[in-house]
mmCIF file of C-alpha atoms in Angstrom:
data_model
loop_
_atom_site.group_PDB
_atom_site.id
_atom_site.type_symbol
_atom_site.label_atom_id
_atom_site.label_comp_id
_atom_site.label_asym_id
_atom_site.label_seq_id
_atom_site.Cartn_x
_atom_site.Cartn_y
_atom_site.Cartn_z
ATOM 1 C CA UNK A 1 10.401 -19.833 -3.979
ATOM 2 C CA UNK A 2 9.978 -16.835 -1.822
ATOM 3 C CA UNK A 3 7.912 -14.578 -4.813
ATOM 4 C CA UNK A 4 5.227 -17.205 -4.967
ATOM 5 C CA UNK A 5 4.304 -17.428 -1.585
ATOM 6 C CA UNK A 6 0.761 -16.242 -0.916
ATOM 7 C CA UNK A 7 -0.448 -13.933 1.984
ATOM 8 C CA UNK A 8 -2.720 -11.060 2.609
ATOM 9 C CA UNK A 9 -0.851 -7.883 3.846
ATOM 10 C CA UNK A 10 -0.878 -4.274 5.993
ATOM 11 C CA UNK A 11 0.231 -1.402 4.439
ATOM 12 C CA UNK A 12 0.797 2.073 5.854
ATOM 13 C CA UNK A 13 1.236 4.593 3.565
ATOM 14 C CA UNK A 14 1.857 8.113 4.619
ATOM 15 C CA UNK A 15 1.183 11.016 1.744
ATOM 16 C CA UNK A 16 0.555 14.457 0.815
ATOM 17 C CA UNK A 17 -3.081 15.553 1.492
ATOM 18 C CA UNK A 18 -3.934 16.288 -2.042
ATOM 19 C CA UNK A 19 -6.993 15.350 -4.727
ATOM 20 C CA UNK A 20 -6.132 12.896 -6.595
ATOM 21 C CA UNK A 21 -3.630 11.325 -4.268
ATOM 22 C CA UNK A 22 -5.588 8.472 -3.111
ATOM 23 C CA UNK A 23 -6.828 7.558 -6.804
ATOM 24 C CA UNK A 24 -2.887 7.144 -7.642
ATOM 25 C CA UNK A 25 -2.031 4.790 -5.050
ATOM 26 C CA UNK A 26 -5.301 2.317 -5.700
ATOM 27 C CA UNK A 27 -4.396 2.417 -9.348
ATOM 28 C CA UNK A 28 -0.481 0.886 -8.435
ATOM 29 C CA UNK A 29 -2.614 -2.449 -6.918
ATOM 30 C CA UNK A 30 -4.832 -2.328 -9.428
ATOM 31 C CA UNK A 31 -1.857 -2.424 -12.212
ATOM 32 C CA UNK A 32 0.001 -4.931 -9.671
ATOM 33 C CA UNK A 33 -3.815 -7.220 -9.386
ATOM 34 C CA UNK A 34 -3.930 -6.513 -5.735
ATOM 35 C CA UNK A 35 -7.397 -6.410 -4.704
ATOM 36 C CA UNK A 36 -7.639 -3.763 -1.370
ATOM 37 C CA UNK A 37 -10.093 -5.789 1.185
ATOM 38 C CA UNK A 38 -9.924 -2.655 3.850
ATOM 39 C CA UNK A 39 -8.808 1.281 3.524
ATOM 40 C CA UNK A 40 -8.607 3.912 6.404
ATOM 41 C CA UNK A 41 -7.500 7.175 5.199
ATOM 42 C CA UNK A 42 -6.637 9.490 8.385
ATOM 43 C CA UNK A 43 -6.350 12.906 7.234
ATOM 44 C CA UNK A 44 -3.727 15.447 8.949
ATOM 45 C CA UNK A 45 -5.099 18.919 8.432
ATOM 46 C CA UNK A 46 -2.389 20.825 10.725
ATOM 47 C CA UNK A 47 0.699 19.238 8.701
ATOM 48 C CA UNK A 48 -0.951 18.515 5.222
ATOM 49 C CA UNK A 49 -0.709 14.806 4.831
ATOM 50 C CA UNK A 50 -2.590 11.508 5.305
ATOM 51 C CA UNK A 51 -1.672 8.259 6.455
ATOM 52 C CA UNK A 52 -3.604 5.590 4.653
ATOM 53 C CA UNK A 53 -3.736 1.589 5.830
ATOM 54 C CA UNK A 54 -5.210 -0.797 3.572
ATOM 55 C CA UNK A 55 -5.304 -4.372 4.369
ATOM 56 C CA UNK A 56 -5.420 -6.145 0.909
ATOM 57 C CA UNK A 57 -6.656 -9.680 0.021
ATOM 58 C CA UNK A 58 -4.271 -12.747 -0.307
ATOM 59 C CA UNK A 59 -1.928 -12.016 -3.055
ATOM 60 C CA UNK A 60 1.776 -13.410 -4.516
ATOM 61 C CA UNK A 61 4.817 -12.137 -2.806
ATOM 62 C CA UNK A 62 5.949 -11.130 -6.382
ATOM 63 C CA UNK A 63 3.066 -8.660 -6.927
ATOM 64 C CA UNK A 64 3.464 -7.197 -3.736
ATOM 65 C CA UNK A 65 7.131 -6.870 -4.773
ATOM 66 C CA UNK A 66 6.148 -4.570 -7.412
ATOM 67 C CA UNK A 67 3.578 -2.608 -6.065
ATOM 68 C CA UNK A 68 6.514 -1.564 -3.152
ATOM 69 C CA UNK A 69 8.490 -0.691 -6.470
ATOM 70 C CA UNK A 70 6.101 1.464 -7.458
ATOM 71 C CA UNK A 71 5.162 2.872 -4.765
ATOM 72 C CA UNK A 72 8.295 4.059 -4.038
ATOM 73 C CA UNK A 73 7.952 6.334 -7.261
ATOM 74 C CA UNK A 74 4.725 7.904 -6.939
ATOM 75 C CA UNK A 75 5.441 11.438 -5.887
ATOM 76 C CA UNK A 76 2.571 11.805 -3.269
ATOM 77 C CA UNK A 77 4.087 9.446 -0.718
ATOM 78 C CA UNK A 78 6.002 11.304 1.633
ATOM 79 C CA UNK A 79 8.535 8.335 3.335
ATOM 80 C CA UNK A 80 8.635 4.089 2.651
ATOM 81 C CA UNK A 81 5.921 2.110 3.359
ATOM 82 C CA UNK A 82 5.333 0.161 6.323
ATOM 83 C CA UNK A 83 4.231 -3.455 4.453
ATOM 84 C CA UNK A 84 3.589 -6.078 7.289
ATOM 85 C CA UNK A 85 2.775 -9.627 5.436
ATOM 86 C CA UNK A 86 -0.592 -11.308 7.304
ATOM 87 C CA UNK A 87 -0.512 -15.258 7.554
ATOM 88 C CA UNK A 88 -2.636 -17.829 8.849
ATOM 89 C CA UNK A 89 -1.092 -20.401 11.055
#
């Protein structure tokens, strides 16, 4: 079963440049128990948005799942994530 397979993940997550922005995206993994193991936030002043990577911590397919869900209705992300799942071989 694909939605309890276990892997650490990228994420790039491009958003408005506002306050407040970056506490509403940590608070999705934190509702979805996704601990965030890295977080780059590259600010760009000329167009007024961010792009933020996190790498996150091993987690189940099925939270990550969610979190995609809803990220995809917070209202400070300006297109899809890019989620790229990390495994060791």
């Amino acid at each position: 079963d694909i939605l309890k397979h276990s892997c650490s993940s990228y994420l790039r997550i491009e958003v408005k440049d506002l306050p407040g922005v970056l506490s509403s995206i940590t608070k999705s993994f934190a509702k979805n128990k996704i601990s965030i193991k890295n977080l780059i936030q590259k600010p760009d002043k000329k167009n007024n948005k961010a792009t933020v990577i996190i790498i996150t911590h091993e987690n189940l397919e099925k939270n990550y799942n969610n979190l995609l869900i809803n990220l995809s209705k917070n209202k400070f992300i300006l297109k899809k994530p890019t989620f790229i799942r990390i495994v060791n071989v």
